[in-house]
PDB file of C-alpha atoms and ligand atoms in Angstrom:
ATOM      1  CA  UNK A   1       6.754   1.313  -6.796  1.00  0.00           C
ATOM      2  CA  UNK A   2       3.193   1.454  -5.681  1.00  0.00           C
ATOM      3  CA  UNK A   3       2.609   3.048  -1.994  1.00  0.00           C
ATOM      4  CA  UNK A   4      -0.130   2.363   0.177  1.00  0.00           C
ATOM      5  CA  UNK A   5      -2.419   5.824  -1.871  1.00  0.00           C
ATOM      6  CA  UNK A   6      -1.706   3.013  -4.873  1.00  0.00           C
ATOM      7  CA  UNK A   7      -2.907   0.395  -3.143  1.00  0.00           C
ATOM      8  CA  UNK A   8      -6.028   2.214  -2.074  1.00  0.00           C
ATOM      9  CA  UNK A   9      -7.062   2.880  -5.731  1.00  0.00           C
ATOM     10  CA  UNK A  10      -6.623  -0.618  -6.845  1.00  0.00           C
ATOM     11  CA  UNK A  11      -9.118  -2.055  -4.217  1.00  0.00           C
ATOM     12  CA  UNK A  12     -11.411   0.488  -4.811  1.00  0.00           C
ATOM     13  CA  UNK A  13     -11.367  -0.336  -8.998  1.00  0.00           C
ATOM     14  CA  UNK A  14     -10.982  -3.716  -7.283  1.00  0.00           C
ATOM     15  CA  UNK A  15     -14.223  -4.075  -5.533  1.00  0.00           C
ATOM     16  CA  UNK A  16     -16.242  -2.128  -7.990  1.00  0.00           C
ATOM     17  CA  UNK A  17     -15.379  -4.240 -10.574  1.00  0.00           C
ATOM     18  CA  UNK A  18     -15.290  -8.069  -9.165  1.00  0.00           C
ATOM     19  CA  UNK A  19     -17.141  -7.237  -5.670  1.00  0.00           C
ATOM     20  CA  UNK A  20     -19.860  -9.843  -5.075  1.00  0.00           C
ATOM     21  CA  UNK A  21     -19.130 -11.594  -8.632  1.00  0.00           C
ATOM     22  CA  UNK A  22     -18.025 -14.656  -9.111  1.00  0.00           C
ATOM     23  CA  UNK A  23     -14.991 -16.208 -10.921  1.00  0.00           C
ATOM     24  CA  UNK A  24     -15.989 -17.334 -13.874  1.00  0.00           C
ATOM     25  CA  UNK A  25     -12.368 -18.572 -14.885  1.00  0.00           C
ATOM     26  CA  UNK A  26      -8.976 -18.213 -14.219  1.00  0.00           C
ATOM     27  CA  UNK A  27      -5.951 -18.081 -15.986  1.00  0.00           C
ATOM     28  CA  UNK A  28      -2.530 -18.139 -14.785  1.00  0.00           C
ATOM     29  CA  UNK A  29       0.055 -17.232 -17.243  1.00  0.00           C
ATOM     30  CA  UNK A  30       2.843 -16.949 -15.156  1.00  0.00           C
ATOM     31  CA  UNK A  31       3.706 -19.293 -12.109  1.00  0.00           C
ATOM     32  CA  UNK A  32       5.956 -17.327 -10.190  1.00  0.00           C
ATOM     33  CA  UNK A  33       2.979 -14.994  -9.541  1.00  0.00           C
ATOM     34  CA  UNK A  34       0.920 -17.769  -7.470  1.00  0.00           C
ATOM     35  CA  UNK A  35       3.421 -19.241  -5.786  1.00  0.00           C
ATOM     36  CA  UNK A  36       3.841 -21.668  -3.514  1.00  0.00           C
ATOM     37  CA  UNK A  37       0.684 -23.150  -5.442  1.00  0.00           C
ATOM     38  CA  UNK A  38       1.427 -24.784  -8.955  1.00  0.00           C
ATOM     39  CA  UNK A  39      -0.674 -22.453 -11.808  1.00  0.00           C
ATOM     40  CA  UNK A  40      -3.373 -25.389 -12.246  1.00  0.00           C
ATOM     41  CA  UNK A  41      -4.082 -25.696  -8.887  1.00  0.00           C
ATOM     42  CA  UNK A  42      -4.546 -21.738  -8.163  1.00  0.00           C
ATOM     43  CA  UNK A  43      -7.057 -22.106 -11.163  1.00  0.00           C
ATOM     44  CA  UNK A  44      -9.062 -24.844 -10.173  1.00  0.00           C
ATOM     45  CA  UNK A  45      -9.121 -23.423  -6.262  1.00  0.00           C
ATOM     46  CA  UNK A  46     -10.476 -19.931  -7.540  1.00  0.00           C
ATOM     47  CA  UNK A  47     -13.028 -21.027 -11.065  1.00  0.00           C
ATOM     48  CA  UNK A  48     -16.333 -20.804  -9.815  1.00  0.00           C
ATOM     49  CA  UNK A  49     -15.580 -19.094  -6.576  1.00  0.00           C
ATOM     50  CA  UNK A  50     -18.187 -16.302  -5.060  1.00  0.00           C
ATOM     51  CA  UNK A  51     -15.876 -12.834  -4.390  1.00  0.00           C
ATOM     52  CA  UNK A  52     -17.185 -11.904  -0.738  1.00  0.00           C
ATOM     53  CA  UNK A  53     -15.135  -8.622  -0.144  1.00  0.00           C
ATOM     54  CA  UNK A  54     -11.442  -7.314  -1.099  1.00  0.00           C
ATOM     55  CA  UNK A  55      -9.673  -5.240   1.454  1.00  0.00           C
ATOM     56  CA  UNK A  56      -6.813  -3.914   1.629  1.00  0.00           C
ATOM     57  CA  UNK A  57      -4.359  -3.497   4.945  1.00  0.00           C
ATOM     58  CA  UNK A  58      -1.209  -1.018   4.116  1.00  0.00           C
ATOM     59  CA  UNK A  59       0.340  -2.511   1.381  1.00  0.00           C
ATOM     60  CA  UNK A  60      -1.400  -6.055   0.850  1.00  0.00           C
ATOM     61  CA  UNK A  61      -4.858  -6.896  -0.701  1.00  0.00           C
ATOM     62  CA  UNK A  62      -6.988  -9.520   0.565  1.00  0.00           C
ATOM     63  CA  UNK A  63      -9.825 -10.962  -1.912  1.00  0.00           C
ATOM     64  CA  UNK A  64     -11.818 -13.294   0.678  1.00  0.00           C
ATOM     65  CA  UNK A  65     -13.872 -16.030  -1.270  1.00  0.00           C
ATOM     66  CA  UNK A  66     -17.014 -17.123  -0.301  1.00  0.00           C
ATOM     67  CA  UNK A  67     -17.472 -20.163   1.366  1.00  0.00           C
ATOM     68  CA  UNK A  68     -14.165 -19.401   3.092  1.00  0.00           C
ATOM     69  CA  UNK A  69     -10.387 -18.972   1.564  1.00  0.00           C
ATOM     70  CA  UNK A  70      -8.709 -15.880   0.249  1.00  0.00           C
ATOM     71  CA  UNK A  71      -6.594 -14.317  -2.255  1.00  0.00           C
ATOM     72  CA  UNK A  72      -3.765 -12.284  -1.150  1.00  0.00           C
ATOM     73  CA  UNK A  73      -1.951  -9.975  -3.356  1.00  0.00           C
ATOM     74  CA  UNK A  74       1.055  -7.718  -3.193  1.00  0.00           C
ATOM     75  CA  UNK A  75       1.719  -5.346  -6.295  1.00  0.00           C
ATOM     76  CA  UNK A  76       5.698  -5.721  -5.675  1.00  0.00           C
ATOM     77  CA  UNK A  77       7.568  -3.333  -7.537  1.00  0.00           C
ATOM     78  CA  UNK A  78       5.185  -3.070 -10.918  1.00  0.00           C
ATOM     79  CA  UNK A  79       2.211  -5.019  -9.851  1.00  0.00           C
ATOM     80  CA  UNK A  80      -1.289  -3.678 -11.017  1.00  0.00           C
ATOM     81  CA  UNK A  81      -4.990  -4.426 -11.870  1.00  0.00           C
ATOM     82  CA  UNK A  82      -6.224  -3.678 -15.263  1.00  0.00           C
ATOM     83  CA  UNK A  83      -9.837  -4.020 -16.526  1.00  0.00           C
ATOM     84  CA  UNK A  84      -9.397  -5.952 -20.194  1.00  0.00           C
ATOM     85  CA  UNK A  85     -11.151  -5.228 -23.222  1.00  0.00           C
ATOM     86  CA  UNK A  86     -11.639  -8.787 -24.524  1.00  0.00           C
ATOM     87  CA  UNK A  87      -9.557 -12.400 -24.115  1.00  0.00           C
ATOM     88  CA  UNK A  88      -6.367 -10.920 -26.018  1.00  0.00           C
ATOM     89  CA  UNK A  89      -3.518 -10.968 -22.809  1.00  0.00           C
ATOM     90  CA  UNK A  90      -2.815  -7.041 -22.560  1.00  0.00           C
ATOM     91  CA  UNK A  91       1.535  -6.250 -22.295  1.00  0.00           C
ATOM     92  CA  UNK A  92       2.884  -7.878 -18.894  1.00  0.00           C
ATOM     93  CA  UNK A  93      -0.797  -9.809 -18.174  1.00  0.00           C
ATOM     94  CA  UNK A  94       0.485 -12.533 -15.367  1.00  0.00           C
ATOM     95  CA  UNK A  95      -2.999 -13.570 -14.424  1.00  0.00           C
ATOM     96  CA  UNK A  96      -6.553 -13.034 -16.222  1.00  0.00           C
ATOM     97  CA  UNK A  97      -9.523 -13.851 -14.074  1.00  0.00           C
ATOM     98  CA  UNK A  98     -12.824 -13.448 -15.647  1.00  0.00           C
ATOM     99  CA  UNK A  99     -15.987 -12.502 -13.351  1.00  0.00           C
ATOM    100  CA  UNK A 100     -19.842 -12.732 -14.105  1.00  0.00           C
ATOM    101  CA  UNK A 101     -21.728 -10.417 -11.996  1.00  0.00           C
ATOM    102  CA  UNK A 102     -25.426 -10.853 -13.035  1.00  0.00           C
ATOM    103  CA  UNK A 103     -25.075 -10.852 -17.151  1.00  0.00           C
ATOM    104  CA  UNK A 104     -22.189  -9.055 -17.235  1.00  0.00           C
ATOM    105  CA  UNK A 105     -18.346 -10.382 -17.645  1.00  0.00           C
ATOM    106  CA  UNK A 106     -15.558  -8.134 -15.831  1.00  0.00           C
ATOM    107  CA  UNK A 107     -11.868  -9.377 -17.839  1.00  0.00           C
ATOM    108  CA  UNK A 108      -9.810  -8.485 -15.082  1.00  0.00           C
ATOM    109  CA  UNK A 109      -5.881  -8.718 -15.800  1.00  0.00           C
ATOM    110  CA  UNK A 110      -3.215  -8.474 -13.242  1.00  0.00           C
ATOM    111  CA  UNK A 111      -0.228  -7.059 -14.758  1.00  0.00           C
ATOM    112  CA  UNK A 112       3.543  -6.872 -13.620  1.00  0.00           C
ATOM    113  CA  UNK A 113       6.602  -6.098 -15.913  1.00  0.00           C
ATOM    114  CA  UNK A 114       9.316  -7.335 -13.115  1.00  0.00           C
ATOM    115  CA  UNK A 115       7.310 -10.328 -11.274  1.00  0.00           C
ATOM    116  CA  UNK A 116       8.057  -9.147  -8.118  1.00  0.00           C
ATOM    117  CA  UNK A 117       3.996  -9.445  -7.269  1.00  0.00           C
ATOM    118  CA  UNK A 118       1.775 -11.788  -5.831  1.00  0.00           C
ATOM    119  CA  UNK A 119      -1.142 -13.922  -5.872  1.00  0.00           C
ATOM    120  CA  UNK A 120      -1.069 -16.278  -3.031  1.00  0.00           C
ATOM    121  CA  UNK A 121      -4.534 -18.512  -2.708  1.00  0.00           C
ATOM    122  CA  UNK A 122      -5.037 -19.563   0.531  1.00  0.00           C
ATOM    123  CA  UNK A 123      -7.157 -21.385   2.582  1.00  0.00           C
ATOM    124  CA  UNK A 124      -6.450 -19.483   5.860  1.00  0.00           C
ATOM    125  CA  UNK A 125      -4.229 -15.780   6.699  1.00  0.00           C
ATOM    126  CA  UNK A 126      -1.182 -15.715   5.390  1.00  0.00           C
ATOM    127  CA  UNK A 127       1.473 -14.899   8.114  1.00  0.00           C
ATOM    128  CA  UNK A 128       2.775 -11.597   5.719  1.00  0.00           C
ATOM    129  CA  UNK A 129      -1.135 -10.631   6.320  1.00  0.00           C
ATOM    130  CA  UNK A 130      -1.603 -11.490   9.419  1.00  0.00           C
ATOM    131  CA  UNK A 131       2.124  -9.590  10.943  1.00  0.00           C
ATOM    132  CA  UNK A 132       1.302  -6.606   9.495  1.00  0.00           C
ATOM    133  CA  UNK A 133       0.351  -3.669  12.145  1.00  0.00           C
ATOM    134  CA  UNK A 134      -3.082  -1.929  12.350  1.00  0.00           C
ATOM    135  CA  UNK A 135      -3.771   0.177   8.487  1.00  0.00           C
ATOM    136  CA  UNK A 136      -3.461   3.981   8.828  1.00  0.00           C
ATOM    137  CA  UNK A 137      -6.093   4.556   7.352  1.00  0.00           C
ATOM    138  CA  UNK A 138      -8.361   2.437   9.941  1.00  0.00           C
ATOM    139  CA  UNK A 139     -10.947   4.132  12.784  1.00  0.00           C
ATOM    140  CA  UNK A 140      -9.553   2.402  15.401  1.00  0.00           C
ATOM    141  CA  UNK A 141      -6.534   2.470  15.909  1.00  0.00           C
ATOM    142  CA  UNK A 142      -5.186   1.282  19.508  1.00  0.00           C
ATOM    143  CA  UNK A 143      -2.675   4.257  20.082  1.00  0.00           C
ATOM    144  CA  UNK A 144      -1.635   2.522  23.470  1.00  0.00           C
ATOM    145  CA  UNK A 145      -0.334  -0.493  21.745  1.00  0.00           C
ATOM    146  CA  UNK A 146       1.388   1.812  18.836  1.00  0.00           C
ATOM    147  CA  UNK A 147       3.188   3.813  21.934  1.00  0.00           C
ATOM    148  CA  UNK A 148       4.019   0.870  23.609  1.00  0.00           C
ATOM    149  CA  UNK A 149       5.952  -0.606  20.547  1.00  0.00           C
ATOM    150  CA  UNK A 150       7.548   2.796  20.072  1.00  0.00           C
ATOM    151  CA  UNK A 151       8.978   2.388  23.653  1.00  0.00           C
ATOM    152  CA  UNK A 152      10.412  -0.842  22.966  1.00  0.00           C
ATOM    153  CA  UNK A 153      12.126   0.639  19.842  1.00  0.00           C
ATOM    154  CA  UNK A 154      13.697   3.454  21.711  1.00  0.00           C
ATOM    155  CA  UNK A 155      17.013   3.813  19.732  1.00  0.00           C
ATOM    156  CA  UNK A 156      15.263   3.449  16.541  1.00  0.00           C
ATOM    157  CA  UNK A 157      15.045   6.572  14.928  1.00  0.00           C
ATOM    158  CA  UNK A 158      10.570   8.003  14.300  1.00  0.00           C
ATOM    159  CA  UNK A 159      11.298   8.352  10.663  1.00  0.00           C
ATOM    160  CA  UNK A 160      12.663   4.137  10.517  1.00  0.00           C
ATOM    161  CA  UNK A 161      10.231   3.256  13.100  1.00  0.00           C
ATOM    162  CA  UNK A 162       7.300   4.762  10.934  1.00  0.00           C
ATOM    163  CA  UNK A 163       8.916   2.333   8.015  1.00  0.00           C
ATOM    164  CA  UNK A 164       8.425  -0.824   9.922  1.00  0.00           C
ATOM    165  CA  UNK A 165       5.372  -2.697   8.880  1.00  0.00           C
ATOM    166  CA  UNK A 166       4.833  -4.145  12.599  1.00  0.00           C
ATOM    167  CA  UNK A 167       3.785  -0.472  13.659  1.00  0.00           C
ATOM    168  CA  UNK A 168       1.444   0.744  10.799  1.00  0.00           C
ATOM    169  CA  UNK A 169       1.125  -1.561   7.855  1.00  0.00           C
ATOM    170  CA  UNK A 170       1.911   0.230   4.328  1.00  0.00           C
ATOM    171  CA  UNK A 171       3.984   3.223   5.378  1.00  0.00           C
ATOM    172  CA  UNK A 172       7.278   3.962   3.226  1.00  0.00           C
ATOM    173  CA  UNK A 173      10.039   6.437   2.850  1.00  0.00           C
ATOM    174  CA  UNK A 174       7.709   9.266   0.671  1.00  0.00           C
ATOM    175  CA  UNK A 175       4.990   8.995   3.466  1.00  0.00           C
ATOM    176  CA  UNK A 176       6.738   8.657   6.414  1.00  0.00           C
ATOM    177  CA  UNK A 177       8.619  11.782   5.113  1.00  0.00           C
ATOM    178  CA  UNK A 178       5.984  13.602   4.259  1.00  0.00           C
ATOM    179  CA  UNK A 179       4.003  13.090   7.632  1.00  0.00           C
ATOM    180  CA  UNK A 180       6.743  13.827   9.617  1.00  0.00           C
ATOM    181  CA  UNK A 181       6.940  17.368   8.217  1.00  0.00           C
ATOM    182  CA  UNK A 182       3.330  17.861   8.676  1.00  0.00           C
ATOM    183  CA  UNK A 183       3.576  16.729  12.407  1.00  0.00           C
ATOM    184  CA  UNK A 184       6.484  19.624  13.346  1.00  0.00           C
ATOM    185  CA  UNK A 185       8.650  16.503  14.271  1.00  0.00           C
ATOM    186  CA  UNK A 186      12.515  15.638  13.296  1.00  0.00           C
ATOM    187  CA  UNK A 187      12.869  12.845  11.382  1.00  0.00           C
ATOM    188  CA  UNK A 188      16.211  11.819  13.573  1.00  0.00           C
ATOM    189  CA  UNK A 189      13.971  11.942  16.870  1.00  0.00           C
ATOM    190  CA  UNK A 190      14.298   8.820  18.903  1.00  0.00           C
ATOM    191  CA  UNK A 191      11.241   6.938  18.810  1.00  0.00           C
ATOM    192  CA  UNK A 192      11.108   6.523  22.671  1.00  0.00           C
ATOM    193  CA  UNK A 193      11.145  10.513  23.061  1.00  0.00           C
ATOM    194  CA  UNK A 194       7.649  10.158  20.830  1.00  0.00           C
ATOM    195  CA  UNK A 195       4.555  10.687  23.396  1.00  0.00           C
ATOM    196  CA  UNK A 196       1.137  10.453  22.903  1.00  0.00           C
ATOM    197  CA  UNK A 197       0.727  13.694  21.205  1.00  0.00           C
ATOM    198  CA  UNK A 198       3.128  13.321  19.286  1.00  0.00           C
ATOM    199  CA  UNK A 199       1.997  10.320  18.179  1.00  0.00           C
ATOM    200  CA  UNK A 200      -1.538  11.741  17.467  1.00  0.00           C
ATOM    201  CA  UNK A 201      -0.102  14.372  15.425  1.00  0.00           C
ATOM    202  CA  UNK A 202       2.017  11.573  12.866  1.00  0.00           C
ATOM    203  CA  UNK A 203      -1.153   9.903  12.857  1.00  0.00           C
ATOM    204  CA  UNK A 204      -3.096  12.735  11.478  1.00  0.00           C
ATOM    205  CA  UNK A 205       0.115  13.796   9.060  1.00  0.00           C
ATOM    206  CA  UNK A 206      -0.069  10.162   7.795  1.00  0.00           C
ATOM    207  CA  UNK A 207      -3.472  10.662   7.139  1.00  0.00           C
ATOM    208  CA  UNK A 208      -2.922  13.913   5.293  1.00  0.00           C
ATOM    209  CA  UNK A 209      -0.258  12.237   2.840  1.00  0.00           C
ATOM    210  CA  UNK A 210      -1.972   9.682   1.977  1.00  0.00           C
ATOM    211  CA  UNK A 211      -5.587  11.578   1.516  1.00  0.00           C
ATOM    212  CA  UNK A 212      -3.682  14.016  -0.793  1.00  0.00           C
ATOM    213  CA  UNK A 213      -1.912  11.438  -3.033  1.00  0.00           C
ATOM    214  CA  UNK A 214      -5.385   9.508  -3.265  1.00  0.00           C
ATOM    215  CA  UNK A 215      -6.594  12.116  -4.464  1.00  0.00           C
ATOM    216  CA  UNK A 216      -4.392  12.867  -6.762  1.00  0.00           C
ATOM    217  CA  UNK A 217      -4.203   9.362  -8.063  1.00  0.00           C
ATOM    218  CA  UNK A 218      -8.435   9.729  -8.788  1.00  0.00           C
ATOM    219  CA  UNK A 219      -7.615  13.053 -11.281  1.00  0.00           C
ATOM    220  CA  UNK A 220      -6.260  10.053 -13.374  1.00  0.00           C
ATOM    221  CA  UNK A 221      -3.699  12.347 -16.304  1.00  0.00           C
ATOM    222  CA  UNK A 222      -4.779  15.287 -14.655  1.00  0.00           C
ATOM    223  CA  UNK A 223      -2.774  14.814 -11.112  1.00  0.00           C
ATOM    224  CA  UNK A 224       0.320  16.611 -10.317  1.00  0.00           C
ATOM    225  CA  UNK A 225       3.559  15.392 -11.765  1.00  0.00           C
ATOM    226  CA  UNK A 226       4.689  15.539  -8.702  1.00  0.00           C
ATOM    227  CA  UNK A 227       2.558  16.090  -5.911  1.00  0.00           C
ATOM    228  CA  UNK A 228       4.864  15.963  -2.876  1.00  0.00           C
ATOM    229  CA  UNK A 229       4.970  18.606  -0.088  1.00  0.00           C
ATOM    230  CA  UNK A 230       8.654  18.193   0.681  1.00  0.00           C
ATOM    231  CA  UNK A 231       9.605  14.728  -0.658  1.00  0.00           C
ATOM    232  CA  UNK A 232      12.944  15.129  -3.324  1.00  0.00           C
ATOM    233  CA  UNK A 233      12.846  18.773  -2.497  1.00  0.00           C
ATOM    234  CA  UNK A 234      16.302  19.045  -0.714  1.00  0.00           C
ATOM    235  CA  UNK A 235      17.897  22.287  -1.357  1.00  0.00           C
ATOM    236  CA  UNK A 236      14.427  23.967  -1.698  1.00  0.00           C
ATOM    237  CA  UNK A 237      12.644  26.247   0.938  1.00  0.00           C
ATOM    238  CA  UNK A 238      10.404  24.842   2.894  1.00  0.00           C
ATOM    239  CA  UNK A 239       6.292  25.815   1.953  1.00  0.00           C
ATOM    240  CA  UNK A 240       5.727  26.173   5.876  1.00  0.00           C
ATOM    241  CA  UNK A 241       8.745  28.568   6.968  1.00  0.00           C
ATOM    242  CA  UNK A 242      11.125  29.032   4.008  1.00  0.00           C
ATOM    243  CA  UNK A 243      14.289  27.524   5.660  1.00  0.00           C
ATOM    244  CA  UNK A 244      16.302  25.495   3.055  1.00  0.00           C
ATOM    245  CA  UNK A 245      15.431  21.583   3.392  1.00  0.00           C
ATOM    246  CA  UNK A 246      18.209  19.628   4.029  1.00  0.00           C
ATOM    247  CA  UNK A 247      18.741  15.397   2.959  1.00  0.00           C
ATOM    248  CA  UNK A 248      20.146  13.061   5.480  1.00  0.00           C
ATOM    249  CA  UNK A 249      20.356   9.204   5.615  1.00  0.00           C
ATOM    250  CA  UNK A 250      18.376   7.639   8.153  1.00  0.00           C
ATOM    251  CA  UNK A 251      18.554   3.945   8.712  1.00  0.00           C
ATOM    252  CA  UNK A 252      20.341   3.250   4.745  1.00  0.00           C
ATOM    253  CA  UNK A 253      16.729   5.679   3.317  1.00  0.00           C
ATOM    254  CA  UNK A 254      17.529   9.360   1.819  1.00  0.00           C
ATOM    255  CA  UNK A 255      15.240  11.490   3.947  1.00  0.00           C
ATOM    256  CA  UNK A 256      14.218  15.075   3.883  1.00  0.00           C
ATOM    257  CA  UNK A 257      13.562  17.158   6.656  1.00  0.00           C
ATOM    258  CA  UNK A 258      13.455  20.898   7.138  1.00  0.00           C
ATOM    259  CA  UNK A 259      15.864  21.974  10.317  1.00  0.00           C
ATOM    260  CA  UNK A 260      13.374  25.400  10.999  1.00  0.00           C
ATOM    261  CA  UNK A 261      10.505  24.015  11.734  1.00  0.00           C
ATOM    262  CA  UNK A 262      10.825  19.806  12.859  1.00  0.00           C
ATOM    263  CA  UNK A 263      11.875  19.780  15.864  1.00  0.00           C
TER     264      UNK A 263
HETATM  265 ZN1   ZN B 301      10.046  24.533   7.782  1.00  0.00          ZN
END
């Protein structure tokens, strides 16, 4: 399922191949993809469109149109961009859109084996956009406001906290685990108890996660099978201070913590 590192790389390949183009044509081959909008009508609302910017906030992409509108898109479960060799639909292809940028054509395919994506035109912010907390990955972050929600969610464990997309947009199970380790703090820790530095030092652990499996995702074949710090390694010592890590359920998710040193 792609995480928020995923994400990341497909609006980078995103804006480097349709940034500032413009859509030549569109094809929708599948209508569950554009929903609530019938295929014909998500064509002839995109063909001919200007692509101002794409940008991304934690899981969701937003292609915004020139002369107003946007596309939003959510890979689901299997959802990715692919750039096409010619008009032949490649395995899974759910929507083609074809983009001139000067003399060139970009055949730009969005694939999905299980549907669960999609590729909602729209003429304002949708409301799964627009309810979505501040990106981790953004400057500016108002720390005050993400405290202040924390407060409110006292009995909620960190670790399910960190999950919910009205705190920081895009974070799931393998980063919220991983960041928690790298902040020193126990994944069962109430999420009133967090304070401020606390709160800095998730930040910078969510960060770190995602940085490292961005990185990994940009050695293409040559990343790490798997390139998690404690993630599925239950029963192993942990790389910081050797004490077996130990599994526990936290709000119906498997997480994995290590008792020696997140406290
Ligand atoms: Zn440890």
């Amino acid at each position: 399922m792609p995480e928020l590192p995923d994400v990341e790389y497909v609006r980078k390949r995103l804006s480097r191949w349709i940034g500032h183009g413009r859509i030549d044509s569109c094809k929708v081959h599948d209508a569950r993809i554009v929903r609530p909008l019938r295929p014909s009508a998500a064509e002839r609302a995109l063909t001919g469109r200007g692509v101002r910017a794409i940008d991304r906030r934690g899981k969701w992409l937003r292609i915004s149109l020139e002369g107003g509108g946007f596309v939003f898109s959510h890979l689901g479960m299997t959802g990715w961009f692919e750039l096409a060799r010619d008009d032949a639909p490649l395995r899974f292809e759910r929507v083609r859109l074809t983009i001139a940028r000067g003399r060139k054509l970009a055949r730009v395919a969005y694939v999905d084996a299980r549907r669960f994506g999609h590729m909602r035109v729209a003429d304002e912010e949708v409301a799964a956009w627009s309810s979505l907390g501040p990106d981790p990955l953004d400057d500016e972050i108002d720390l005050d406001a993400v405290l202040a929600r924390l407060a409110k969610w006292k009995k909620r464990t960190i670790k399910d906290a960190l999950m919910d997309q009205r705190l920081l947009a895009g974070v799931g199970n393998i980063h919220a685990t991983e960041a928690l380790w790298k902040a020193h703090i126990d994944p069962r820790t109430r999420a009133g108890k967090i304070d401020r530095k606390d709160l800095v030092a998730i930040m910078k652990g969510v960060r770190w996660t995602i940085d490292r499996a961005l990185l990994d995702l940009e050695k293409g074949d040559a990343g790490a099978k798997d390139p998690f710090v404690i993630y599925g390694h239950a029963g192993k010592p942990c790389p910081r201070c050797r004490t077996t890590l130990v599994k526990t359920q936290l709000a119906g998710r498997t997480t994995t913590y290590c008792p020696g040193c997140q406290k």
